[in-house]
CSV table of C-alpha atoms and ligand atoms in Angstrom, one decimal:
chain,number,residue,atom,x,y,z
R,130,UNK,CA,11.3,25.5,25.3
R,131,UNK,CA,12.5,24.0,28.6
R,132,UNK,CA,12.1,27.0,30.7
R,133,UNK,CA,9.8,28.2,33.8
R,134,UNK,CA,9.7,31.4,34.9
R,135,UNK,CA,8.6,32.2,38.5
R,136,UNK,CA,7.9,35.6,39.8
R,137,UNK,CA,7.5,36.5,43.4
R,138,UNK,CA,6.9,40.1,44.9
R,139,UNK,CA,8.8,41.7,47.6
R,140,UNK,CA,7.6,42.8,50.9
R,141,UNK,CA,5.0,45.6,51.0
R,142,UNK,CA,2.4,47.6,53.0
R,143,UNK,CA,4.7,47.6,56.1
R,144,UNK,CA,5.9,43.9,55.8
R,145,UNK,CA,9.7,43.0,55.2
R,146,UNK,CA,8.8,39.5,54.2
R,147,UNK,CA,6.8,37.9,51.3
R,148,UNK,CA,6.5,34.3,50.9
R,149,UNK,CA,6.2,34.6,47.4
R,150,UNK,CA,9.7,36.1,47.0
R,151,UNK,CA,10.9,33.4,49.4
R,152,UNK,CA,9.4,30.7,47.3
R,153,UNK,CA,10.8,32.2,44.1
R,154,UNK,CA,14.2,32.2,45.2
R,155,UNK,CA,14.1,28.7,46.7
R,156,UNK,CA,13.2,27.3,43.4
R,157,UNK,CA,15.6,29.6,41.3
R,158,UNK,CA,18.0,27.4,39.3
R,159,UNK,CA,16.3,24.1,40.1
R,160,UNK,CA,15.3,21.5,37.5
R,161,UNK,CA,11.5,20.7,38.0
R,162,UNK,CA,9.9,17.8,35.7
R,163,UNK,CA,12.6,18.3,33.5
R,164,UNK,CA,12.2,22.0,32.9
R,165,UNK,CA,14.7,24.7,34.2
R,166,UNK,CA,13.2,27.0,36.5
R,167,UNK,CA,14.4,30.7,36.7
R,168,UNK,CA,12.8,33.2,39.3
R,169,UNK,CA,12.6,36.8,39.9
R,170,UNK,CA,11.5,38.9,42.7
R,171,UNK,CA,9.8,41.8,41.4
R,172,UNK,CA,9.3,45.3,43.2
R,173,UNK,CA,5.8,46.3,44.4
R,174,UNK,CA,5.7,49.1,42.3
R,175,UNK,CA,3.1,49.8,39.6
R,176,UNK,CA,5.6,51.9,37.7
R,177,UNK,CA,7.5,49.7,35.3
R,178,UNK,CA,6.1,46.6,36.6
R,179,UNK,CA,5.0,45.5,33.0
R,180,UNK,CA,8.6,46.3,31.7
R,181,UNK,CA,10.2,44.4,34.6
R,182,UNK,CA,8.1,41.4,33.8
R,183,UNK,CA,8.6,41.9,30.0
R,184,UNK,CA,12.2,42.2,30.2
R,185,UNK,CA,12.1,38.9,32.3
R,186,UNK,CA,9.9,36.7,29.6
R,187,UNK,CA,12.2,38.1,27.1
R,188,UNK,CA,15.3,36.7,28.6
R,189,UNK,CA,14.0,33.8,30.1
R,190,UNK,CA,12.1,32.4,27.0
R,191,UNK,CA,9.7,30.6,29.2
R,192,UNK,CA,7.0,28.0,28.2
R,193,UNK,CA,5.1,28.9,31.7
R,194,UNK,CA,5.0,31.7,33.8
R,195,UNK,CA,4.0,31.3,37.8
R,196,UNK,CA,3.7,34.3,39.3
R,197,UNK,CA,3.3,34.4,43.0
R,198,UNK,CA,2.3,37.0,45.6
R,199,UNK,CA,1.0,37.2,49.4
R,200,UNK,CA,-2.9,37.2,50.1
R,201,UNK,CA,-2.8,38.3,53.8
R,202,UNK,CA,-5.4,36.1,55.5
R,203,UNK,CA,-5.7,33.8,53.1
R,204,UNK,CA,-5.8,30.3,54.7
R,205,UNK,CA,-5.3,28.3,51.6
R,206,UNK,CA,-3.2,28.1,48.3
R,207,UNK,CA,-5.4,29.9,46.1
R,208,UNK,CA,-4.9,29.5,42.0
R,209,UNK,CA,-6.4,32.4,40.3
R,210,UNK,CA,-8.5,32.0,37.3
R,211,UNK,CA,-8.9,35.7,36.1
R,212,UNK,CA,-7.1,38.9,35.7
R,213,UNK,CA,-9.2,41.9,35.5
R,214,UNK,CA,-8.1,45.2,33.5
R,215,UNK,CA,-8.8,47.1,36.4
R,216,UNK,CA,-6.5,48.5,39.5
R,217,UNK,CA,-7.8,50.1,42.6
R,218,UNK,CA,-5.0,50.2,44.9
R,219,UNK,CA,-6.3,50.1,48.7
R,220,UNK,CA,-2.8,51.0,50.1
R,221,UNK,CA,0.0,52.8,48.2
R,222,UNK,CA,2.5,50.9,46.5
R,223,UNK,CA,6.3,50.6,47.7
R,224,UNK,CA,6.8,53.9,45.4
R,225,UNK,CA,4.1,55.6,47.1
R,226,UNK,CA,1.7,55.5,44.3
R,227,UNK,CA,-2.0,54.5,45.1
R,228,UNK,CA,-3.2,54.0,41.2
R,229,UNK,CA,-6.5,53.6,40.4
R,230,UNK,CA,-7.6,53.1,36.8
R,231,UNK,CA,-6.8,50.4,33.6
R,232,UNK,CA,-4.0,47.9,34.0
R,233,UNK,CA,-3.8,48.4,30.0
R,234,UNK,CA,-5.6,51.2,28.5
R,235,UNK,CA,-8.0,49.7,25.8
R,236,UNK,CA,-7.3,46.3,26.8
R,237,UNK,CA,-9.9,43.3,27.2
R,238,UNK,CA,-11.7,43.3,30.4
R,239,UNK,CA,-10.5,40.3,31.6
R,240,UNK,CA,-8.2,37.5,30.5
R,241,UNK,CA,-8.5,33.7,32.0
R,242,UNK,CA,-5.5,32.1,33.0
R,243,UNK,CA,-3.8,29.9,30.5
R,244,UNK,CA,-2.0,27.8,33.0
R,245,UNK,CA,-4.3,24.6,33.5
R,246,UNK,CA,-6.0,25.7,36.8
R,247,UNK,CA,-8.0,22.6,37.3
R,248,UNK,CA,-5.1,20.1,36.8
R,249,UNK,CA,-2.9,22.2,38.9
R,250,UNK,CA,-5.6,22.4,41.7
R,251,UNK,CA,-6.0,18.6,41.6
R,252,UNK,CA,-1.8,18.1,42.1
R,253,UNK,CA,-1.8,20.2,45.3
R,254,UNK,CA,-4.6,18.7,46.8
R,255,UNK,CA,-3.1,15.2,46.0
R,256,UNK,CA,0.0,16.5,47.7
R,257,UNK,CA,-1.9,16.8,50.8
R,258,UNK,CA,-2.0,20.8,50.9
R,259,UNK,CA,-5.1,22.5,51.2
R,260,UNK,CA,-5.8,25.0,47.8
R,261,UNK,CA,-8.7,26.3,46.0
R,262,UNK,CA,-9.5,28.2,42.7
R,263,UNK,CA,-10.3,31.9,42.9
R,264,UNK,CA,-12.6,34.1,40.6
R,265,UNK,CA,-10.8,37.2,41.8
R,266,UNK,CA,-6.9,38.1,41.8
R,267,UNK,CA,-8.0,41.5,43.6
R,268,UNK,CA,-7.3,45.0,42.1
R,269,UNK,CA,-3.6,45.6,43.2
R,270,UNK,CA,-0.3,44.5,41.9
R,271,UNK,CA,-0.8,40.8,41.9
R,272,UNK,CA,-3.8,41.3,39.6
R,273,UNK,CA,-1.7,43.6,37.3
R,274,UNK,CA,1.0,41.4,36.9
R,275,UNK,CA,-1.3,38.5,35.9
R,276,UNK,CA,-3.0,40.7,33.8
R,277,UNK,CA,0.2,41.7,32.2
R,278,UNK,CA,1.7,38.5,31.4
R,279,UNK,CA,-1.4,37.3,29.9
R,280,UNK,CA,-2.0,40.5,28.1
R,281,UNK,CA,1.8,40.5,26.7
R,282,UNK,CA,1.6,36.8,25.5
R,283,UNK,CA,-1.7,37.2,24.1
R,284,UNK,CA,-0.7,40.3,21.9
R,285,UNK,CA,2.6,39.2,21.0
R,286,UNK,CA,1.4,35.4,20.0
R,287,UNK,CA,3.7,33.9,22.4
R,288,UNK,CA,3.3,30.1,23.2
R,289,UNK,CA,3.6,30.8,27.0
R,290,UNK,CA,1.0,29.6,29.8
R,291,UNK,CA,0.5,32.2,32.4
R,292,UNK,CA,-1.2,32.1,36.0
R,293,UNK,CA,-1.2,33.7,39.0
R,294,UNK,CA,-1.0,32.0,42.4
R,295,UNK,CA,-1.8,33.8,45.8
R,296,UNK,CA,-0.2,32.4,49.0
R,297,UNK,CA,-0.9,32.8,52.7
R,298,UNK,CA,1.0,34.4,55.4
R,299,UNK,CA,4.2,32.4,56.7
R,300,UNK,CA,3.5,31.3,60.2
R,301,UNK,CA,6.5,34.1,61.3
R,302,UNK,CA,4.5,37.0,59.9
R,303,UNK,CA,1.4,36.1,62.1
R,304,UNK,CA,3.5,35.7,65.0
R,305,UNK,CA,4.9,39.6,64.1
R,306,UNK,CA,1.4,40.9,63.8
R,307,UNK,CA,0.5,39.1,67.1
R,308,UNK,CA,3.6,40.6,68.8
R,309,UNK,CA,3.2,44.1,67.5
R,310,UNK,CA,-0.6,44.4,67.4
R,311,UNK,CA,-2.2,47.5,66.3
R,312,UNK,CA,-2.4,46.0,62.9
R,313,UNK,CA,-5.2,44.1,61.4
R,314,UNK,CA,-5.8,41.1,64.1
R,315,UNK,CA,-8.5,39.6,62.1
R,316,UNK,CA,-6.2,38.2,59.4
R,317,UNK,CA,-4.1,35.5,61.3
R,318,UNK,CA,-4.2,32.2,58.9
R,319,UNK,CA,-0.9,31.0,57.9
R,320,UNK,CA,0.7,28.0,56.3
R,321,UNK,CA,4.3,26.8,56.7
R,322,UNK,CA,6.9,27.8,53.7
R,323,UNK,CA,7.7,24.0,53.1
R,324,UNK,CA,4.1,23.3,52.3
R,325,UNK,CA,3.6,26.7,50.3
R,326,UNK,CA,6.8,25.4,48.3
R,327,UNK,CA,5.7,22.1,48.1
R,328,UNK,CA,2.3,23.3,46.5
R,329,UNK,CA,4.0,25.6,43.9
R,330,UNK,CA,6.6,22.6,43.3
R,331,UNK,CA,3.4,20.3,42.6
R,332,UNK,CA,1.8,22.9,39.9
R,333,UNK,CA,4.9,23.2,38.0
R,334,UNK,CA,5.4,19.2,37.9
R,335,UNK,CA,1.9,19.2,36.5
R,336,UNK,CA,2.6,21.7,34.0
R,337,UNK,CA,6.0,20.5,33.4
R,338,UNK,CA,4.9,16.8,32.8
R,339,UNK,CA,2.7,17.9,30.0
R,340,UNK,CA,-0.3,16.3,32.0
R,341,UNK,CA,-2.5,18.3,30.1
R,342,UNK,CA,-2.9,21.7,27.9
R,343,UNK,CA,-5.1,24.4,29.1
R,344,UNK,CA,-7.1,24.2,25.9
R,345,UNK,CA,-8.2,20.6,26.7
R,346,UNK,CA,-9.5,21.5,30.2
R,347,UNK,CA,-13.5,22.2,30.2
I,5,LIG,N1,0.6,40.9,47.1
I,5,LIG,C1,-0.3,41.8,46.9
I,5,LIG,C2,0.7,42.8,45.8
I,5,LIG,C3,2.3,42.1,46.1
I,5,LIG,C4,2.0,40.7,47.1
I,5,LIG,O1,2.6,39.9,47.5
I,5,LIG,C5,-1.5,41.5,45.9
I,5,LIG,O2,-2.2,40.8,46.3
I,5,LIG,O3,-1.9,42.1,45.3
C-alpha cells in the first residue's frame, strides 16, 4: 500500500480556522517519501465521527494515518502516544453536542499509537522544529478520532499505523485573540504554519521511508 491518509479538523469553539485543516489541505495529493497523500477535513462533531473516518480509510486504503488537530495554547508540535476510551467535552461540538461517556462502548481503556512516535519526534526535532511526546490527547474530538482510528484498525486487523498530532495556534489566531479580547488571554503560544507543515512532512517522511516499524521501538 502506497497511500497515506492525513486528516485535519475544521474550526471549532468560535474559531473559523484550524491549522490542522490548512495542513491537511496543503498536503492533499502530494507525494511524500514515495507515498501518495490523501487528506480530508473532518467536521468537529461527535455524531458520525467514526463513520466519516471509516469511509475515508476504506476509500484511501492507507498504510498510515496521521490525524491532526489544534491544541489551543500548546507551544510545540505534540505527538500523542495514547488514546483513551473516554470523552468529556468541555465545550459543545459544532453540532451543539456536549458528550460525556465512552468513545467506544465496551472498547479497551486505551490504545497506544501504532505510528513510531519516538522516531517521528526525532525527525521533527532534527528538522529544527520544537516537538514533544504527550501521554494525553485530551477528552474531546481529537482523542476520540485517534481512538476510533486505532480501534477500527485493531478490530478489523487492518495493517495500518495510526496516530495523532496536536498542533499549536497559527500566529494569526493569536492575533485574533489579542484583537478581540474577552477570550482566554493566557493561551497565546503559536507556531508558523510553515513550520507546522514542515513538522508534519518530516513525520510522514519518517514513516514512509520505513525508517522503523513501531513494533521495533521500545
Ligand atoms: N482540536 C480539538 C478538536 C478539534 C481540534 O482541532 C481537540 O483537541 O480535541
